Amino acid sequence: MRLPSIARERRGTMGDRLVWQAASLLLAYPDDGHAARLDTVEELLAHLSGPAAELLRRTLTALRALDPMTAAARYVETFDMQRRATMYLTYWTAGDTRNRGKEMLSFADAYRAAGARPPCAEAPDHLPVLLEFAATVSPEIGRRLLTEHRVPIDVVARALSAAGSPYAHTVAAIGTTLPEPNDRQARRAQRLAESGPPVESVGLQPFTLTVPPRRGPGG
């Protein structure tokens, strides 16, 4: 028996939300709540199947094999020590330019439009923040923002894959919930990966969320 289209759509949306929530937790900084978040991901994966679930499990397995200090150090090395894998999405669309302030504001405005307060402890364009928003607050607005930033997400996935990072599997899992990139988007992702974003300089302004803000080993 074929499911009615609305039922199929709802089932797909729920599956995507589970992927987004699991990815948000896996991409969070490994602080004192790291082990508990991995347990939650394990529970979420019990309700998922298919390529995305397999990709998420690969990251989960790799992170479970690391002691807390090593996990934290590798996270910082991966995401903080080099910008080529930064998860601040507006960095890829606007670089360190004045336009970035407007793009950050558009994220905050989207969260407010869904009835959520923008986060205080992290910038609104940080990928784990956006994923949690899409999973728990507004899948419609969240999907739109993720789709609009498909190119930056692909750039991050490429950088993580090239570095042999287990986080690459999680970012690839996010991609399975989004429309396939067209040729123009693929070319743009390639250019960004090779030459980086525009350059200049601007300050940022960041919802109390369950994923912690990114910080270094001593912070």
XYZ file of N, CA and C in Angstrom, residues 41-48 57:
27
model
N 22.952 10.318 20.562
C 23.069 10.004 19.133
C 22.778 8.525 18.901
N 23.289 7.663 19.774
C 23.031 6.224 19.662
C 21.532 5.949 19.692
N 20.813 6.646 20.568
C 19.361 6.469 20.669
C 18.669 6.959 19.399
N 19.134 8.083 18.875
C 18.534 8.623 17.646
C 18.751 7.680 16.472
N 19.926 7.080 16.405
C 20.234 6.191 15.293
C 19.379 4.927 15.300
N 18.829 4.577 16.456
C 17.933 3.417 16.526
C 16.661 3.655 15.717
N 16.382 4.919 15.398
C 15.173 5.272 14.636
C 15.499 5.665 13.200
N 16.761 5.474 12.787
C 17.188 5.862 11.444
C 17.770 4.665 10.707
N 26.892 6.959 12.067
C 27.461 5.922 12.946
C 28.975 5.851 12.807
